Amino acid sequence: MSQSPLIFLGLLFSFALSWMGIVFAPQLQLGREDAVATEAGINYPSVRRTMGNQGEEVYRQNGCIACHSQQVRPRGYGGDIQRGWGIRRTVAQDYLRDEPPLLGTHRFGPDLANIGIRGTTNFASTSAFHSGTNSAAEIFNWHLTHLYNPQITSPGSIMPGYPYLFTKRQITGRQSDDALVISGSYAPEKGYEIVPRPEAYAMVNYLLSLHSDVDLFEAPLPPGPTNALKKATNGVGKATNNIATGTSTNASPGNTNVQGSSTPAAAK
Amino acid sequence: MSSSTPTLPPVESSGLPATEVLDSAEQIDASLRAQLMLLISSASIWGVVAGFLGLIAGIKLIIPGFWNDCAWITYGRIQPAASNALLFGFAIQAGFAVLLWLVCRLGARTLASGWTVLVGTKLWNLGVLVGTFGILSGDSTNLEGLEFPKYTVPILVLGYLMIGVSALMTFASRNRRELYVSQWYLLGAIFWFPWIYGTVAYLAVFHPMRGVVTPLLAAWFRNGVSTLWLSPLGIAVLYYFIPKITGRILYSRYLALVGFWVLAFSGAWATLQIGAPVPAWIVSVTVASSILLLIPLISTSVNLLVTLNGFNGAKSNIWPFIKVATYCFVISSLLLIWANMPGLNKLTYFTIFGDGLRALYLHGFVAMSFFAVIYYVLPRIALKGELSASLTKVHFMLTLSGVSIVFLALALGGWLQGTALANPLNSFMKSVETTSIFLKIGFLGGLLLFLGQIVFCLNVLGFLGKWGKNQVVPFLAEVRATEPARRTK
């Protein structure tokens, strides 16, 4: 008799085991998870606002995942937390609403799981934050400029620019309010301006919506002084939401209501 | 099929009547002609395409301002396009050729259901083409290793099924009933690919499960397609050619058996990295299964190395490929297992370290063993003609030097990148600077690999072109000769 039916059964059995283990069991465990209510009464992770969802689409289309992860490993793992990439590790619960979660496998660039609440001193390149105020509007514009050409904000970066998310157009009359403020060699020729397209706004809104800092049962926030950080970051989160509203109604981010928003620098 | 007798145990031991009617090697090779020519030439073209896309991706990392106005070639699109074209277009497609040829030769059976292979191959190529364009146009699924968009999945699945069905029918109706070691791996490969790809394509791409289950499945696929498809095929090639070329009997059938079954049971468990946002037990399973994978690795390595030990007088033009493939298999598999261990994993997971190991695995082991089959089989299916020996040698040297440079540059660079990242006192940009130097060196290696793919493609297409002309010219001459005769009638 031939052994091949036996071999086939062996193959099927070994594969079925792995299938139960890696496909079925995780689905049983994770498939039941649902959004949790936080103290503030919001569901976490909340469904991102429309602009955020569109931005996620732009993020996916352009493959930012090739260089950026969105996951914070526990303390002691490669300095993720010490670098200020998050105040706690990320867990499955954080990704319930992501389709698919953009965990990433490379870190040519910094982790982005908490980019929406990152203190400016924790950015890879700090050269852009001269103003000292670091208002939410300035951070919003920093992201736009960085997206247009990272060399402007972060000299030596290997991140590509995304000029196709912007329009270069001739200035007719007055410069538009939402034109990027660029000086030096990267500025467009005289008489022209660089204006973000809706995709660029959507992307920045998405980036600023990224945070995984809610106190979870399986990933509690560290006790003590770091909770101050949590509060500070909440402030920024709110401020950026204001900005988001501003841009979605097509106002210039430069003059939106950033009154008294807490400075992210305090988050250090 | 006298040429391959040394690889097989004597027929009497099977307890089968000695009256098995075996198809001859010539009949078999002739039955595979159209299928292998199509598979091999398409794979060689995809190799060049993937190499080209990969080079642009490399330039993008070195000169970040390079052609940024064009969305289609932004790094985040061209990089997955290159790696998917390489995996699906080149490696898996060349694997189909290897699979079919070995199934036929070892079963002493001509190809069954050849037309499905022809249709399946065309579908497969269509799928890879659509998928690659899909990624470049911004439709990537963002599941790493599975970036081909949703609409390519049915094309690829159908293509595979048509090819797999022929492999299975050939296997089932084989004339030599007794199974040789290589055939276990072939049988495994035939089933494992559709099981893994089917599951993942359905549950991650078509009906995505919620949350982190999808990236988990993508990681399961990334690991599975290597451990349970490419490795078994490569190992089958080595188990076939090493005894055949050295004229020795395989060192231990028992070791091979143990290696096979432990691979079957532990090969499809590896998933995400340590510290990933999934329940801890899932990650522990990865570590445990990786440790178990040492068993098939050691038993296969010992078996192959002992069998080829001290043999060097091969006149065979494919022997260098086989030797390099064997060593690269041992080294890259060992390092890949090590990279799953907590210490190294923590340090290097997000770096280019793994890319270096995977390059060694894919170009050094998988591709080298497939090249050996292709160089062996092409002159045989064409009945006459030789591939250019000098091009073959140049191809070998380019691939070997290219893969060595890529491996060393990325593995060392990744290690240093990880070290720089692990120390929070280093600014992040320090890790970028460190990596950049090694990316440049790696780019040179990639250039050599690309040139190697071009030489390989020219060699294959040149050979097939000559063969085609030899078919057509006598035919035309005959037509011309009979023409006046007919007219005078």
PDB file of N, CA and C in Angstrom, chain B residues 132-202:
ATOM      1  N   THR B 132       0.603  44.012  -8.608  1.00  0.00           N
ATOM      2  CA  THR B 132       1.714  44.957  -8.550  1.00  0.00           C
ATOM      3  C   THR B 132       1.238  46.350  -8.942  1.00  0.00           C
ATOM      4  N   PHE B 133       0.463  46.432 -10.007  1.00  0.00           N
ATOM      5  CA  PHE B 133      -0.086  47.742 -10.396  1.00  0.00           C
ATOM      6  C   PHE B 133      -1.013  48.275  -9.318  1.00  0.00           C
ATOM      7  N   GLY B 134      -1.778  47.354  -8.713  1.00  0.00           N
ATOM      8  CA  GLY B 134      -2.683  47.767  -7.651  1.00  0.00           C
ATOM      9  C   GLY B 134      -1.934  48.448  -6.513  1.00  0.00           C
ATOM     10  N   ILE B 135      -0.828  47.849  -6.101  1.00  0.00           N
ATOM     11  CA  ILE B 135      -0.053  48.452  -5.009  1.00  0.00           C
ATOM     12  C   ILE B 135       0.483  49.812  -5.453  1.00  0.00           C
ATOM     13  N   LEU B 136       1.023  49.856  -6.668  1.00  0.00           N
ATOM     14  CA  LEU B 136       1.610  51.116  -7.139  1.00  0.00           C
ATOM     15  C   LEU B 136       0.558  52.213  -7.263  1.00  0.00           C
ATOM     16  N   SER B 137      -0.698  51.805  -7.531  1.00  0.00           N
ATOM     17  CA  SER B 137      -1.725  52.831  -7.675  1.00  0.00           C
ATOM     18  C   SER B 137      -2.340  53.195  -6.329  1.00  0.00           C
ATOM     19  N   GLY B 138      -1.892  52.569  -5.253  1.00  0.00           N
ATOM     20  CA  GLY B 138      -2.359  52.974  -3.928  1.00  0.00           C
ATOM     21  C   GLY B 138      -3.396  52.049  -3.320  1.00  0.00           C
ATOM     22  N   ASP B 139      -3.540  50.841  -3.859  1.00  0.00           N
ATOM     23  CA  ASP B 139      -4.567  49.934  -3.351  1.00  0.00           C
ATOM     24  C   ASP B 139      -4.037  48.883  -2.383  1.00  0.00           C
ATOM     25  N   SER B 140      -2.837  49.053  -1.887  1.00  0.00           N
ATOM     26  CA  SER B 140      -2.255  48.038  -1.007  1.00  0.00           C
ATOM     27  C   SER B 140      -3.175  47.747   0.185  1.00  0.00           C
ATOM     28  N   THR B 141      -3.204  46.468   0.598  1.00  0.00           N
ATOM     29  CA  THR B 141      -4.017  46.127   1.765  1.00  0.00           C
ATOM     30  C   THR B 141      -3.350  46.571   3.055  1.00  0.00           C
ATOM     31  N   ASN B 142      -2.071  46.932   2.985  1.00  0.00           N
ATOM     32  CA  ASN B 142      -1.289  47.287   4.170  1.00  0.00           C
ATOM     33  C   ASN B 142      -1.118  46.127   5.139  1.00  0.00           C
ATOM     34  N   LEU B 143      -1.341  44.915   4.653  1.00  0.00           N
ATOM     35  CA  LEU B 143      -1.006  43.742   5.455  1.00  0.00           C
ATOM     36  C   LEU B 143       0.333  43.266   4.924  1.00  0.00           C
ATOM     37  N   GLU B 144       1.355  43.422   5.728  1.00  0.00           N
ATOM     38  CA  GLU B 144       2.690  43.201   5.191  1.00  0.00           C
ATOM     39  C   GLU B 144       2.899  41.759   4.758  1.00  0.00           C
ATOM     40  N   GLY B 145       3.372  41.591   3.534  1.00  0.00           N
ATOM     41  CA  GLY B 145       3.532  40.272   2.945  1.00  0.00           C
ATOM     42  C   GLY B 145       2.328  39.881   2.098  1.00  0.00           C
ATOM     43  N   LEU B 146       1.240  40.584   2.293  1.00  0.00           N
ATOM     44  CA  LEU B 146      -0.014  40.273   1.581  1.00  0.00           C
ATOM     45  C   LEU B 146      -0.592  41.537   0.977  1.00  0.00           C
ATOM     46  N   GLU B 147       0.270  42.403   0.449  1.00  0.00           N
ATOM     47  CA  GLU B 147      -0.207  43.734   0.052  1.00  0.00           C
ATOM     48  C   GLU B 147      -1.079  43.725  -1.192  1.00  0.00           C
ATOM     49  N   PHE B 148      -1.028  42.646  -1.971  1.00  0.00           N
ATOM     50  CA  PHE B 148      -1.849  42.608  -3.184  1.00  0.00           C
ATOM     51  C   PHE B 148      -3.301  42.891  -2.827  1.00  0.00           C
ATOM     52  N   PRO B 149      -3.943  43.812  -3.570  1.00  0.00           N
ATOM     53  CA  PRO B 149      -5.304  44.192  -3.218  1.00  0.00           C
ATOM     54  C   PRO B 149      -6.292  43.033  -3.361  1.00  0.00           C
ATOM     55  N   LYS B 150      -7.411  43.245  -2.725  1.00  0.00           N
ATOM     56  CA  LYS B 150      -8.478  42.259  -2.659  1.00  0.00           C
ATOM     57  C   LYS B 150      -8.817  41.652  -4.020  1.00  0.00           C
ATOM     58  N   TYR B 151      -8.913  42.525  -5.048  1.00  0.00           N
ATOM     59  CA  TYR B 151      -9.397  42.011  -6.329  1.00  0.00           C
ATOM     60  C   TYR B 151      -8.423  41.077  -7.014  1.00  0.00           C
ATOM     61  N   THR B 152      -7.175  40.971  -6.523  1.00  0.00           N
ATOM     62  CA  THR B 152      -6.254  40.024  -7.156  1.00  0.00           C
ATOM     63  C   THR B 152      -6.375  38.635  -6.543  1.00  0.00           C
ATOM     64  N   VAL B 153      -6.953  38.571  -5.333  1.00  0.00           N
ATOM     65  CA  VAL B 153      -6.948  37.298  -4.628  1.00  0.00           C
ATOM     66  C   VAL B 153      -7.635  36.175  -5.414  1.00  0.00           C
ATOM     67  N   PRO B 154      -8.860  36.403  -5.957  1.00  0.00           N
ATOM     68  CA  PRO B 154      -9.497  35.294  -6.689  1.00  0.00           C
ATOM     69  C   PRO B 154      -8.663  34.834  -7.879  1.00  0.00           C
ATOM     70  N   ILE B 155      -8.017  35.770  -8.568  1.00  0.00           N
ATOM     71  CA  ILE B 155      -7.211  35.387  -9.733  1.00  0.00           C
ATOM     72  C   ILE B 155      -6.068  34.474  -9.293  1.00  0.00           C
ATOM     73  N   LEU B 156      -5.391  34.879  -8.208  1.00  0.00           N
ATOM     74  CA  LEU B 156      -4.246  34.086  -7.749  1.00  0.00           C
ATOM     75  C   LEU B 156      -4.700  32.724  -7.237  1.00  0.00           C
ATOM     76  N   VAL B 157      -5.792  32.705  -6.484  1.00  0.00           N
ATOM     77  CA  VAL B 157      -6.257  31.425  -5.932  1.00  0.00           C
ATOM     78  C   VAL B 157      -6.631  30.469  -7.059  1.00  0.00           C
ATOM     79  N   LEU B 158      -7.361  30.982  -8.033  1.00  0.00           N
ATOM     80  CA  LEU B 158      -7.760  30.141  -9.152  1.00  0.00           C
ATOM     81  C   LEU B 158      -6.526  29.639  -9.906  1.00  0.00           C
ATOM     82  N   GLY B 159      -5.594  30.549 -10.151  1.00  0.00           N
ATOM     83  CA  GLY B 159      -4.355  30.170 -10.840  1.00  0.00           C
ATOM     84  C   GLY B 159      -3.648  29.058 -10.093  1.00  0.00           C
ATOM     85  N   TYR B 160      -3.531  29.231  -8.767  1.00  0.00           N
ATOM     86  CA  TYR B 160      -2.837  28.195  -8.011  1.00  0.00           C
ATOM     87  C   TYR B 160      -3.576  26.869  -8.099  1.00  0.00           C
ATOM     88  N   LEU B 161      -4.890  26.915  -7.946  1.00  0.00           N
ATOM     89  CA  LEU B 161      -5.642  25.668  -7.949  1.00  0.00           C
ATOM     90  C   LEU B 161      -5.429  24.906  -9.249  1.00  0.00           C
ATOM     91  N   MET B 162      -5.390  25.624 -10.365  1.00  0.00           N
ATOM     92  CA  MET B 162      -5.244  24.936 -11.645  1.00  0.00           C
ATOM     93  C   MET B 162      -3.876  24.287 -11.758  1.00  0.00           C
ATOM     94  N   ILE B 163      -2.865  24.953 -11.183  1.00  0.00           N
ATOM     95  CA  ILE B 163      -1.530  24.357 -11.220  1.00  0.00           C
ATOM     96  C   ILE B 163      -1.448  23.210 -10.211  1.00  0.00           C
ATOM     97  N   GLY B 164      -1.997  23.453  -9.023  1.00  0.00           N
ATOM     98  CA  GLY B 164      -1.913  22.454  -7.960  1.00  0.00           C
ATOM     99  C   GLY B 164      -2.640  21.172  -8.327  1.00  0.00           C
ATOM    100  N   VAL B 165      -3.770  21.317  -9.014  1.00  0.00           N
ATOM    101  CA  VAL B 165      -4.555  20.148  -9.380  1.00  0.00           C
ATOM    102  C   VAL B 165      -3.750  19.223 -10.293  1.00  0.00           C
ATOM    103  N   SER B 166      -2.997  19.839 -11.191  1.00  0.00           N
ATOM    104  CA  SER B 166      -2.181  19.024 -12.089  1.00  0.00           C
ATOM    105  C   SER B 166      -1.079  18.314 -11.302  1.00  0.00           C
ATOM    106  N   ALA B 167      -0.444  19.056 -10.366  1.00  0.00           N
ATOM    107  CA  ALA B 167       0.619  18.444  -9.556  1.00  0.00           C
ATOM    108  C   ALA B 167       0.047  17.265  -8.766  1.00  0.00           C
ATOM    109  N   LEU B 168      -1.146  17.459  -8.220  1.00  0.00           N
ATOM    110  CA  LEU B 168      -1.748  16.418  -7.397  1.00  0.00           C
ATOM    111  C   LEU B 168      -2.145  15.200  -8.228  1.00  0.00           C
ATOM    112  N   MET B 169      -2.715  15.455  -9.414  1.00  0.00           N
ATOM    113  CA  MET B 169      -3.103  14.331 -10.265  1.00  0.00           C
ATOM    114  C   MET B 169      -1.887  13.550 -10.716  1.00  0.00           C
ATOM    115  N   THR B 170      -0.824  14.275 -11.046  1.00  0.00           N
ATOM    116  CA  THR B 170       0.398  13.594 -11.447  1.00  0.00           C
ATOM    117  C   THR B 170       0.924  12.744 -10.303  1.00  0.00           C
ATOM    118  N   PHE B 171       0.884  13.339  -9.120  1.00  0.00           N
ATOM    119  CA  PHE B 171       1.391  12.626  -7.960  1.00  0.00           C
ATOM    120  C   PHE B 171       0.568  11.358  -7.711  1.00  0.00           C
ATOM    121  N   ALA B 172      -0.746  11.506  -7.772  1.00  0.00           N
ATOM    122  CA  ALA B 172      -1.617  10.373  -7.452  1.00  0.00           C
ATOM    123  C   ALA B 172      -1.456   9.247  -8.467  1.00  0.00           C
ATOM    124  N   SER B 173      -1.180   9.608  -9.719  1.00  0.00           N
ATOM    125  CA  SER B 173      -1.100   8.554 -10.738  1.00  0.00           C
ATOM    126  C   SER B 173       0.351   8.206 -11.038  1.00  0.00           C
ATOM    127  N   ARG B 174       1.225   8.434 -10.082  1.00  0.00           N
ATOM    128  CA  ARG B 174       2.650   8.195 -10.346  1.00  0.00           C
ATOM    129  C   ARG B 174       2.900   6.712 -10.601  1.00  0.00           C
ATOM    130  N   ASN B 175       3.923   6.455 -11.412  1.00  0.00           N
ATOM    131  CA  ASN B 175       4.217   5.071 -11.757  1.00  0.00           C
ATOM    132  C   ASN B 175       5.119   4.406 -10.743  1.00  0.00           C
ATOM    133  N   ARG B 176       6.038   5.202 -10.171  1.00  0.00           N
ATOM    134  CA  ARG B 176       6.864   4.607  -9.114  1.00  0.00           C
ATOM    135  C   ARG B 176       6.143   4.890  -7.814  1.00  0.00           C
ATOM    136  N   ARG B 177       5.573   3.849  -7.223  1.00  0.00           N
ATOM    137  CA  ARG B 177       4.697   4.057  -6.076  1.00  0.00           C
ATOM    138  C   ARG B 177       5.460   4.456  -4.830  1.00  0.00           C
ATOM    139  N   GLU B 178       6.661   3.919  -4.667  1.00  0.00           N
ATOM    140  CA  GLU B 178       7.348   4.206  -3.411  1.00  0.00           C
ATOM    141  C   GLU B 178       7.777   5.657  -3.336  1.00  0.00           C
ATOM    142  N   LEU B 179       7.707   6.208  -2.130  1.00  0.00           N
ATOM    143  CA  LEU B 179       7.975   7.641  -2.000  1.00  0.00           C
ATOM    144  C   LEU B 179       9.411   7.904  -1.578  1.00  0.00           C
ATOM    145  N   TYR B 180      10.029   8.817  -2.275  1.00  0.00           N
ATOM    146  CA  TYR B 180      11.359   9.272  -1.899  1.00  0.00           C
ATOM    147  C   TYR B 180      11.194  10.498  -0.997  1.00  0.00           C
ATOM    148  N   VAL B 181      12.217  10.784  -0.175  1.00  0.00           N
ATOM    149  CA  VAL B 181      12.154  11.888   0.788  1.00  0.00           C
ATOM    150  C   VAL B 181      11.628  13.181   0.164  1.00  0.00           C
ATOM    151  N   SER B 182      12.170  13.534  -0.993  1.00  0.00           N
ATOM    152  CA  SER B 182      11.758  14.790  -1.628  1.00  0.00           C
ATOM    153  C   SER B 182      10.254  14.854  -1.826  1.00  0.00           C
ATOM    154  N   GLN B 183       9.647  13.684  -2.074  1.00  0.00           N
ATOM    155  CA  GLN B 183       8.216  13.705  -2.392  1.00  0.00           C
ATOM    156  C   GLN B 183       7.334  14.046  -1.199  1.00  0.00           C
ATOM    157  N   TRP B 184       7.803  13.735   0.007  1.00  0.00           N
ATOM    158  CA  TRP B 184       7.008  14.162   1.166  1.00  0.00           C
ATOM    159  C   TRP B 184       6.902  15.675   1.153  1.00  0.00           C
ATOM    160  N   TYR B 185       8.065  16.308   0.939  1.00  0.00           N
ATOM    161  CA  TYR B 185       8.080  17.767   0.952  1.00  0.00           C
ATOM    162  C   TYR B 185       7.206  18.334  -0.169  1.00  0.00           C
ATOM    163  N   LEU B 186       7.250  17.661  -1.322  1.00  0.00           N
ATOM    164  CA  LEU B 186       6.449  18.154  -2.445  1.00  0.00           C
ATOM    165  C   LEU B 186       4.964  18.050  -2.122  1.00  0.00           C
ATOM    166  N   LEU B 187       4.586  16.914  -1.552  1.00  0.00           N
ATOM    167  CA  LEU B 187       3.175  16.722  -1.215  1.00  0.00           C
ATOM    168  C   LEU B 187       2.747  17.770  -0.189  1.00  0.00           C
ATOM    169  N   GLY B 188       3.613  17.990   0.804  1.00  0.00           N
ATOM    170  CA  GLY B 188       3.321  19.015   1.798  1.00  0.00           C
ATOM    171  C   GLY B 188       3.123  20.361   1.133  1.00  0.00           C
ATOM    172  N   ALA B 189       4.044  20.717   0.251  1.00  0.00           N
ATOM    173  CA  ALA B 189       3.984  22.033  -0.389  1.00  0.00           C
ATOM    174  C   ALA B 189       2.688  22.196  -1.180  1.00  0.00           C
ATOM    175  N   ILE B 190       2.273  21.124  -1.873  1.00  0.00           N
ATOM    176  CA  ILE B 190       1.063  21.223  -2.696  1.00  0.00           C
ATOM    177  C   ILE B 190      -0.130  21.641  -1.842  1.00  0.00           C
ATOM    178  N   PHE B 191      -0.229  21.086  -0.625  1.00  0.00           N
ATOM    179  CA  PHE B 191      -1.395  21.393   0.209  1.00  0.00           C
ATOM    180  C   PHE B 191      -1.213  22.636   1.068  1.00  0.00           C
ATOM    181  N   TRP B 192      -0.006  22.816   1.587  1.00  0.00           N
ATOM    182  CA  TRP B 192       0.167  23.903   2.544  1.00  0.00           C
ATOM    183  C   TRP B 192      -0.135  25.259   1.939  1.00  0.00           C
ATOM    184  N   PHE B 193       0.326  25.480   0.715  1.00  0.00           N
ATOM    185  CA  PHE B 193       0.133  26.827   0.166  1.00  0.00           C
ATOM    186  C   PHE B 193      -1.339  27.225   0.097  1.00  0.00           C
ATOM    187  N   PRO B 194      -2.208  26.407  -0.525  1.00  0.00           N
ATOM    188  CA  PRO B 194      -3.609  26.845  -0.581  1.00  0.00           C
ATOM    189  C   PRO B 194      -4.245  26.938   0.800  1.00  0.00           C
ATOM    190  N   TRP B 195      -3.844  26.080   1.719  1.00  0.00           N
ATOM    191  CA  TRP B 195      -4.431  26.161   3.054  1.00  0.00           C
ATOM    192  C   TRP B 195      -4.083  27.492   3.711  1.00  0.00           C
ATOM    193  N   ILE B 196      -2.815  27.826   3.683  1.00  0.00           N
ATOM    194  CA  ILE B 196      -2.396  29.061   4.357  1.00  0.00           C
ATOM    195  C   ILE B 196      -2.902  30.278   3.605  1.00  0.00           C
ATOM    196  N   TYR B 197      -2.655  30.291   2.302  1.00  0.00           N
ATOM    197  CA  TYR B 197      -3.033  31.479   1.537  1.00  0.00           C
ATOM    198  C   TYR B 197      -4.548  31.648   1.525  1.00  0.00           C
ATOM    199  N   GLY B 198      -5.251  30.526   1.373  1.00  0.00           N
ATOM    200  CA  GLY B 198      -6.710  30.588   1.359  1.00  0.00           C
ATOM    201  C   GLY B 198      -7.263  31.153   2.661  1.00  0.00           C
ATOM    202  N   THR B 199      -6.783  30.620   3.777  1.00  0.00           N
ATOM    203  CA  THR B 199      -7.239  31.107   5.080  1.00  0.00           C
ATOM    204  C   THR B 199      -7.005  32.606   5.207  1.00  0.00           C
ATOM    205  N   VAL B 200      -5.773  32.997   4.923  1.00  0.00           N
ATOM    206  CA  VAL B 200      -5.393  34.384   5.169  1.00  0.00           C
ATOM    207  C   VAL B 200      -6.086  35.316   4.187  1.00  0.00           C
ATOM    208  N   ALA B 201      -6.169  34.876   2.931  1.00  0.00           N
ATOM    209  CA  ALA B 201      -6.805  35.750   1.951  1.00  0.00           C
ATOM    210  C   ALA B 201      -8.264  35.961   2.328  1.00  0.00           C
ATOM    211  N   TYR B 202      -8.897  34.923   2.849  1.00  0.00           N
ATOM    212  CA  TYR B 202     -10.305  35.057   3.188  1.00  0.00           C
ATOM    213  C   TYR B 202     -10.507  35.870   4.466  1.00  0.00           C
TER     214      TYR B 202
END
